[in-house]
Amino acid sequence: MRAQLALYPGSFDPFTLGHLDIVERASRLFDRVEVTVAENTSKKTLLSLEDRRRLVTECTAHLANVTVCSFTGLLAEYAVRQGAGALVRGLRQVSDFEYEFRMAFANRRLAPDVETVFLMTSEQYALVSSSIVREIHHWGGDISSFVPPPVLRALKTAQGPGPS
Ligand code: PNS
């Protein structure tokens, strides 16, 4: 049975080519996909919630069945309110799995009717993560092979000390 609406939640700080790869895969599997940007106040983010939302919207504009929203609070409760049948999470490597496994079980306990679905990223993005992008950007390195063009443009104007 296929869920009508799938949420693809994350911090997206910033949205990477790996994230885009997962959204494209999810958009082929589900009728509708909502990229759900976490307000996530516990982490200090490089980009504001508004910028993260705007960039995900720009980067996914070519996908007709994809929308972008943000949420605060518990993801499972938000998913139920939205009427979502599935939560999509990307897996890059085995080391992602422990954290994802715990989160999927917690979300299932809170919302038993919402399935977590793991999608494997393309091999070329297996080592791409937002934290690696933030680190390279911090030191003024080239992130063009890690992020879509709108994110690259936005980060060029975002503060970073650059190489000394
Ligand atoms: O991109 P990230 O940082 O791995 O995304 C993690 C996110 C935002 C999906 C997760 O932290 C989350 O769902 N936060 C909201 C609070 C919540 O519901 N936590 C899950 C219960 S363990």
XYZ file of N, CA and C and ligand atoms in Angstrom:
514
model
N 0.854 -1.197 0.000
C 0.000 0.000 0.000
C 0.885 1.240 0.000
N 0.455 2.253 -0.723
C 1.326 3.411 -0.797
C 0.700 4.611 -0.098
N 1.531 5.293 0.645
C 1.040 6.468 1.375
C 0.813 7.602 0.398
N -0.224 8.382 0.642
C -0.478 9.536 -0.225
C 0.571 10.625 -0.026
N 0.776 10.940 1.252
C 1.698 12.036 1.559
C 2.865 11.510 2.384
N 4.075 11.830 1.945
C 5.269 11.496 2.725
C 5.947 12.789 3.133
N 6.395 12.832 4.374
C 7.201 13.969 4.818
C 8.671 13.587 4.716
N 9.483 14.539 4.283
C 10.932 14.340 4.302
C 11.497 15.390 5.267
N 11.651 15.011 6.544
C 12.052 15.998 7.542
C 13.568 16.120 7.672
N 14.001 17.291 8.095
C 15.428 17.474 8.361
C 15.727 18.911 8.719
N 16.995 19.143 9.086
C 17.424 20.508 9.406
C 17.781 21.272 8.125
N 18.353 20.568 7.173
C 18.720 21.156 5.876
C 19.550 22.426 6.050
N 20.610 22.304 6.815
C 21.452 23.467 7.159
C 22.882 23.247 6.696
N 23.158 23.299 5.392
C 22.237 23.626 4.313
C 21.740 22.364 3.597
N 20.791 22.587 2.677
C 20.276 21.545 1.781
C 21.400 21.157 0.817
N 21.661 19.852 0.695
C 22.788 19.389 -0.130
C 22.286 18.632 -1.375
N 23.218 18.282 -2.237
C 22.862 17.465 -3.406
C 22.378 16.082 -2.960
N 22.870 15.619 -1.815
C 22.394 14.341 -1.265
C 20.924 14.435 -0.861
N 20.555 15.550 -0.214
C 19.141 15.763 0.130
C 18.289 15.803 -1.147
N 18.777 16.535 -2.137
C 18.014 16.660 -3.390
C 17.798 15.290 -4.031
N 18.837 14.472 -3.989
C 18.745 13.118 -4.541
C 17.632 12.322 -3.828
N 17.549 12.470 -2.510
C 16.510 11.745 -1.746
C 15.120 12.298 -2.078
N 14.997 13.620 -2.173
C 13.673 14.201 -2.496
C 13.219 13.705 -3.866
N 14.139 13.681 -4.830
C 13.763 13.224 -6.180
C 13.305 11.759 -6.149
N 14.012 10.954 -5.375
C 13.609 9.536 -5.268
C 12.233 9.430 -4.608
N 12.029 10.185 -3.528
C 10.744 10.133 -2.814
C 9.608 10.634 -3.711
N 9.883 11.634 -4.517
C 8.812 12.211 -5.357
C 8.359 11.224 -6.434
N 9.239 10.258 -6.749
C 8.839 9.215 -7.711
C 8.041 8.103 -7.032
N 8.210 7.961 -5.725
C 7.558 6.859 -4.995
C 6.208 7.228 -4.404
N 6.080 8.500 -3.998
C 4.872 8.920 -3.284
C 4.084 9.921 -4.120
N 2.781 9.999 -3.837
C 1.953 10.960 -4.572
C 2.386 12.388 -4.287
N 2.590 12.662 -3.002
C 3.008 14.009 -2.600
C 4.111 13.884 -1.566
N 5.065 14.790 -1.669
C 6.159 14.819 -0.694
C 6.228 16.231 -0.125
N 6.275 16.293 1.188
C 6.495 17.592 1.833
C 7.870 17.574 2.472
N 8.736 18.461 2.024
C 10.021 18.612 2.703
C 9.748 19.461 3.934
N 10.034 18.886 5.089
C 9.632 19.494 6.358
C 10.876 19.993 7.075
N 11.048 21.293 7.055
C 12.266 21.900 7.603
C 12.077 22.126 9.103
N 12.941 21.514 9.890
C 12.809 21.614 11.347
C 13.307 22.955 11.848
N 12.503 23.552 12.698
C 12.933 24.817 13.292
C 14.108 24.546 14.240
N 14.028 23.435 14.933
C 15.184 22.860 15.624
C 15.981 23.855 16.464
N 15.342 24.401 17.464
C 15.980 25.469 18.235
C 17.158 24.983 19.088
N 17.296 23.650 19.273
C 18.392 23.159 20.123
C 19.760 23.314 19.437
N 19.767 23.388 18.104
C 21.042 23.539 17.391
C 21.176 24.973 16.892
N 22.401 25.500 16.946
C 22.630 26.806 16.343
C 22.871 26.562 14.860
N 22.017 27.121 14.027
C 22.132 26.837 12.597
C 22.921 27.928 11.868
N 23.559 27.513 10.778
C 24.274 28.471 9.927
C 23.277 29.384 9.230
N 22.199 28.785 8.725
C 21.182 29.546 7.977
C 19.909 29.658 8.815
N 19.213 30.772 8.635
C 17.948 30.955 9.355
C 16.902 29.994 8.800
N 15.851 29.814 9.574
C 14.754 28.952 9.113
C 14.205 29.461 7.775
N 14.049 30.767 7.657
C 13.502 31.354 6.419
C 14.415 31.040 5.237
N 15.722 31.187 5.431
C 16.669 30.906 4.341
C 16.654 29.424 3.983
N 16.605 28.566 5.003
C 16.597 27.123 4.718
C 15.353 26.747 3.933
N 14.227 27.287 4.340
C 12.961 27.018 3.626
C 13.002 27.527 2.197
N 13.483 28.762 2.049
C 13.528 29.376 0.719
C 14.448 28.572 -0.212
N 15.592 28.151 0.311
C 16.544 27.419 -0.525
C 16.009 26.044 -0.912
N 15.359 25.365 0.027
C 14.781 24.050 -0.334
C 13.705 24.265 -1.405
N 12.914 25.327 -1.245
C 11.861 25.610 -2.228
C 12.471 25.848 -3.612
N 13.536 26.646 -3.665
C 14.189 26.915 -4.961
C 14.774 25.637 -5.562
N 15.405 24.844 -4.721
C 16.108 23.643 -5.215
C 15.147 22.539 -5.659
N 13.894 22.588 -5.198
C 12.942 21.518 -5.547
C 11.829 22.035 -6.464
N 12.030 23.235 -7.021
C 10.974 23.874 -7.832
C 10.608 23.028 -9.061
N 11.525 22.182 -9.519
C 11.266 21.368 -10.720
C 10.411 20.133 -10.406
N 10.101 19.901 -9.128
C 9.349 18.694 -8.749
C 7.915 19.085 -8.417
N 6.981 18.730 -9.302
C 5.605 19.227 -9.202
C 4.877 18.747 -7.945
N 5.227 17.578 -7.447
C 4.479 17.033 -6.300
C 5.204 17.259 -4.963
N 6.149 18.202 -4.964
C 6.913 18.478 -3.740
C 6.588 19.875 -3.213
N 6.267 19.940 -1.919
C 6.059 21.231 -1.262
C 7.050 21.341 -0.103
N 7.164 22.533 0.431
C 8.110 22.764 1.525
C 7.380 23.457 2.671
N 7.528 22.925 3.880
C 6.915 23.523 5.072
C 7.941 23.467 6.188
N 7.610 24.085 7.312
C 8.497 23.956 8.467
C 7.668 23.544 9.672
N 8.342 23.029 10.673
C 7.624 22.606 11.871
C 8.496 22.809 13.098
N 7.800 22.877 14.221
C 8.502 22.882 15.501
C 7.758 21.901 16.399
N 8.437 21.323 17.368
C 7.787 20.338 18.233
C 8.123 18.936 17.788
N 7.228 18.013 18.088
C 7.490 16.613 17.760
C 7.089 16.297 16.317
N 8.014 15.699 15.614
C 7.772 15.358 14.213
C 6.580 14.413 14.058
N 6.495 13.410 14.943
C 5.428 12.408 14.818
C 4.056 13.081 14.926
N 3.937 14.002 15.869
C 2.640 14.686 16.052
C 2.324 15.557 14.844
N 3.360 16.218 14.333
C 3.173 17.055 13.145
C 2.727 16.182 11.957
N 3.364 15.009 11.817
C 3.030 14.112 10.696
C 1.558 13.696 10.756
N 1.084 13.388 11.962
C -0.324 12.989 12.120
C -1.237 14.167 11.752
N -0.870 15.363 12.237
C -1.694 16.552 11.914
C -1.754 16.791 10.415
N -0.649 16.513 9.727
C -0.599 16.749 8.273
C -1.295 15.632 7.487
N -1.619 14.538 8.157
C -2.214 13.397 7.464
C -1.193 12.603 6.662
N 0.066 12.648 7.085
C 1.120 11.936 6.346
C 1.103 10.442 6.694
N 1.395 9.610 5.701
C 1.465 8.171 5.925
C 2.881 7.695 6.117
N 3.852 8.523 5.737
C 5.244 8.072 5.796
C 6.189 9.222 6.108
N 7.293 8.849 6.749
C 8.415 9.762 6.964
C 9.582 9.197 6.171
N 10.173 10.006 5.330
C 11.306 9.549 4.525
C 12.599 10.037 5.167
N 13.556 9.128 5.297
C 14.894 9.524 5.753
C 15.901 8.901 4.801
N 16.947 9.642 4.522
C 17.994 9.145 3.637
C 19.057 8.404 4.435
N 19.563 7.339 3.857
C 20.682 6.621 4.482
C 21.875 6.703 3.546
N 23.014 7.107 4.093
C 24.222 7.194 3.270
C 25.135 6.018 3.548
N 25.277 5.697 4.816
C 26.188 4.615 5.188
C 25.695 3.975 6.480
N 26.321 2.849 6.827
C 25.852 2.066 7.975
C 25.864 2.904 9.255
N 26.831 3.816 9.358
C 26.940 4.605 10.595
C 25.733 5.515 10.817
N 24.989 5.833 9.776
C 23.754 6.624 9.946
C 22.685 5.818 10.679
N 22.807 4.501 10.596
C 21.660 3.669 10.911
C 21.265 3.679 12.388
N 22.247 3.727 13.278
C 21.924 3.633 14.700
C 21.014 4.781 15.136
N 21.405 5.979 14.768
C 20.610 7.168 15.096
C 19.238 7.092 14.434
N 19.226 6.692 13.168
C 17.963 6.626 12.421
C 17.022 5.562 13.002
N 17.617 4.460 13.422
C 16.868 3.351 14.006
C 16.151 3.810 15.285
N 16.901 4.523 16.131
C 16.319 5.024 17.381
C 15.199 6.016 17.106
N 15.448 6.892 16.157
C 14.450 7.918 15.851
C 13.193 7.278 15.248
N 13.396 6.289 14.382
C 12.242 5.633 13.749
C 11.386 4.920 14.795
N 12.041 4.269 15.757
C 11.262 3.582 16.802
C 10.512 4.576 17.683
N 11.175 5.681 18.032
C 10.510 6.706 18.857
C 9.311 7.268 18.093
N 9.507 7.555 16.820
C 8.404 8.121 16.030
C 7.268 7.111 15.879
N 7.610 5.851 15.755
C 6.562 4.824 15.634
C 5.765 4.684 16.930
N 6.483 4.789 18.053
C 5.793 4.721 19.344
C 4.793 5.874 19.470
N 5.209 7.041 18.989
C 4.365 8.233 19.110
C 3.255 8.269 18.062
N 3.535 7.702 16.899
C 2.548 7.730 15.802
C 2.596 6.388 15.073
N 1.900 5.363 15.607
C 2.034 4.003 15.064
C 1.621 3.860 13.603
N 0.791 4.755 13.101
C 0.331 4.609 11.713
C 1.235 5.300 10.696
N 2.265 5.945 11.170
C 3.178 6.644 10.241
C 4.436 5.786 10.079
N 4.670 5.314 8.867
C 5.835 4.452 8.609
C 7.069 5.282 8.301
N 8.201 4.901 8.855
C 9.461 5.511 8.417
C 10.006 4.681 7.260
N 10.346 5.358 6.184
C 10.862 4.686 4.991
C 12.269 5.214 4.735
N 13.235 4.320 4.653
C 14.618 4.732 4.401
C 14.927 4.590 2.919
N 15.471 5.638 2.347
C 15.896 5.577 0.952
C 17.416 5.723 0.909
N 18.049 4.894 0.084
C 19.511 4.969 -0.047
C 19.891 6.059 -1.022
N 20.834 6.847 -0.615
C 21.320 7.910 -1.495
C 22.183 7.330 -2.627
N 22.357 8.105 -3.688
C 23.282 7.693 -4.756
C 24.693 7.589 -4.193
N 25.462 6.672 -4.778
C 26.829 6.462 -4.272
C 27.642 7.750 -4.201
N 27.460 8.608 -5.211
C 28.335 9.798 -5.249
C 28.050 10.782 -4.118
N 26.905 10.581 -3.422
C 26.583 11.480 -2.309
C 26.755 10.808 -0.948
N 27.343 9.626 -0.941
C 27.436 8.853 0.306
C 28.250 9.582 1.373
N 29.132 10.477 0.968
C 29.963 11.176 1.954
C 29.578 12.640 2.108
N 28.466 13.014 1.492
C 28.033 14.421 1.552
C 27.102 14.606 2.750
N 27.430 15.570 3.601
C 26.534 15.884 4.721
C 26.539 17.394 4.932
N 25.485 17.885 5.581
C 25.422 19.329 5.856
C 26.590 19.754 6.739
N 26.974 18.900 7.691
C 28.058 19.308 8.606
C 29.391 19.409 7.857
N 29.632 18.504 6.904
C 30.865 18.599 6.094
C 30.834 19.890 5.267
N 29.657 20.191 4.700
C 29.532 21.412 3.894
C 29.799 22.649 4.766
N 29.234 22.655 5.973
C 29.447 23.812 6.868
C 30.930 23.959 7.206
N 31.586 22.836 7.432
C 33.020 22.862 7.784
C 33.850 23.409 6.610
N 33.595 22.886 5.420
C 34.371 23.341 4.252
C 34.098 24.824 3.986
N 32.822 25.194 4.098
C 32.450 26.594 3.887
C 33.119 27.495 4.912
N 33.172 27.030 6.151
C 33.769 27.821 7.233
C 35.207 28.206 6.898
N 35.916 27.258 6.265
C 37.322 27.499 5.951
C 37.540 27.999 4.528
N 36.441 28.385 3.891
C 36.560 29.011 2.570
C 36.816 28.044 1.433
N 36.535 26.754 1.645
C 36.762 25.755 0.589
C 35.642 25.718 -0.434
N 35.858 24.947 -1.485
C 34.920 24.865 -2.616
C 33.827 23.833 -2.311
N 32.590 24.302 -2.205
C 31.487 23.385 -1.893
C 30.587 23.126 -3.106
N 31.079 23.525 -4.291
C 30.205 23.456 -5.470
C 29.812 22.024 -5.853
N 30.586 21.035 -5.436
C 30.202 19.665 -5.789
C 29.340 19.024 -4.695
N 28.985 19.802 -3.678
C 28.198 19.267 -2.556
C 26.770 19.818 -2.494
N 26.564 21.017 -3.061
C 25.261 21.683 -2.881
C 24.696 22.159 -4.216
N 23.368 22.276 -4.323
C 22.770 22.811 -5.550
C 23.119 24.295 -5.718
N 23.048 24.820 -6.965
C 23.470 26.204 -7.230
C 22.831 27.273 -6.329
N 21.517 27.215 -6.008
C 20.968 28.274 -5.151
C 21.632 28.314 -3.763
N 21.997 27.128 -3.243
C 22.651 27.070 -1.929
C 24.075 27.620 -2.042
N 24.730 27.290 -3.143
C 26.090 27.800 -3.368
C 26.082 29.324 -3.380
N 25.108 29.902 -4.100
C 25.019 31.368 -4.172
C 24.741 31.957 -2.791
N 23.836 31.337 -2.063
C 23.475 31.872 -0.736
C 24.661 31.803 0.225
N 25.421 30.712 0.154
C 26.534 30.570 1.098
C 27.708 31.473 0.737
N 27.771 31.848 -0.548
C 28.844 32.781 -0.941
C 28.672 34.106 -0.217
N 27.391 34.455 0.047
C 27.151 35.728 0.729
C 27.068 35.560 2.240
N 26.942 34.302 2.712
C 26.870 34.077 4.170
C 28.265 34.230 4.770
N 28.273 34.612 6.033
C 29.547 34.892 6.709
C 30.391 33.634 6.883
N 31.643 33.737 6.601
C 32.594 32.671 6.888
C 33.961 33.338 6.914
N 34.900 32.898 7.749
C 36.158 33.622 7.883
C 37.046 33.501 6.645
N 36.811 32.418 5.859
C 37.663 32.212 4.697
C 39.061 31.825 5.144
N 39.913 31.463 4.135
C 41.265 31.045 4.487
C 42.075 32.241 5.022
N 42.954 31.987 5.974
C 43.698 33.123 6.548
C 44.919 33.437 5.698
O 18.614 16.678 9.388
P 18.561 16.166 10.789
O 19.171 17.175 11.738
O 19.146 14.787 10.928
O 16.987 16.052 11.176
C 16.602 15.557 12.422
C 15.114 15.888 12.687
C 14.891 17.377 12.607
C 14.257 15.176 11.671
C 14.801 15.364 14.118
O 15.704 15.903 15.025
C 13.398 15.712 14.568
O 12.456 15.116 14.118
N 13.273 16.701 15.481
C 12.000 17.109 16.035
C 11.787 16.519 17.441
C 11.386 15.059 17.305
O 10.282 14.743 16.960
N 12.379 14.155 17.514
C 12.185 12.749 17.217
C 11.818 11.970 18.422
S 13.238 11.089 18.876
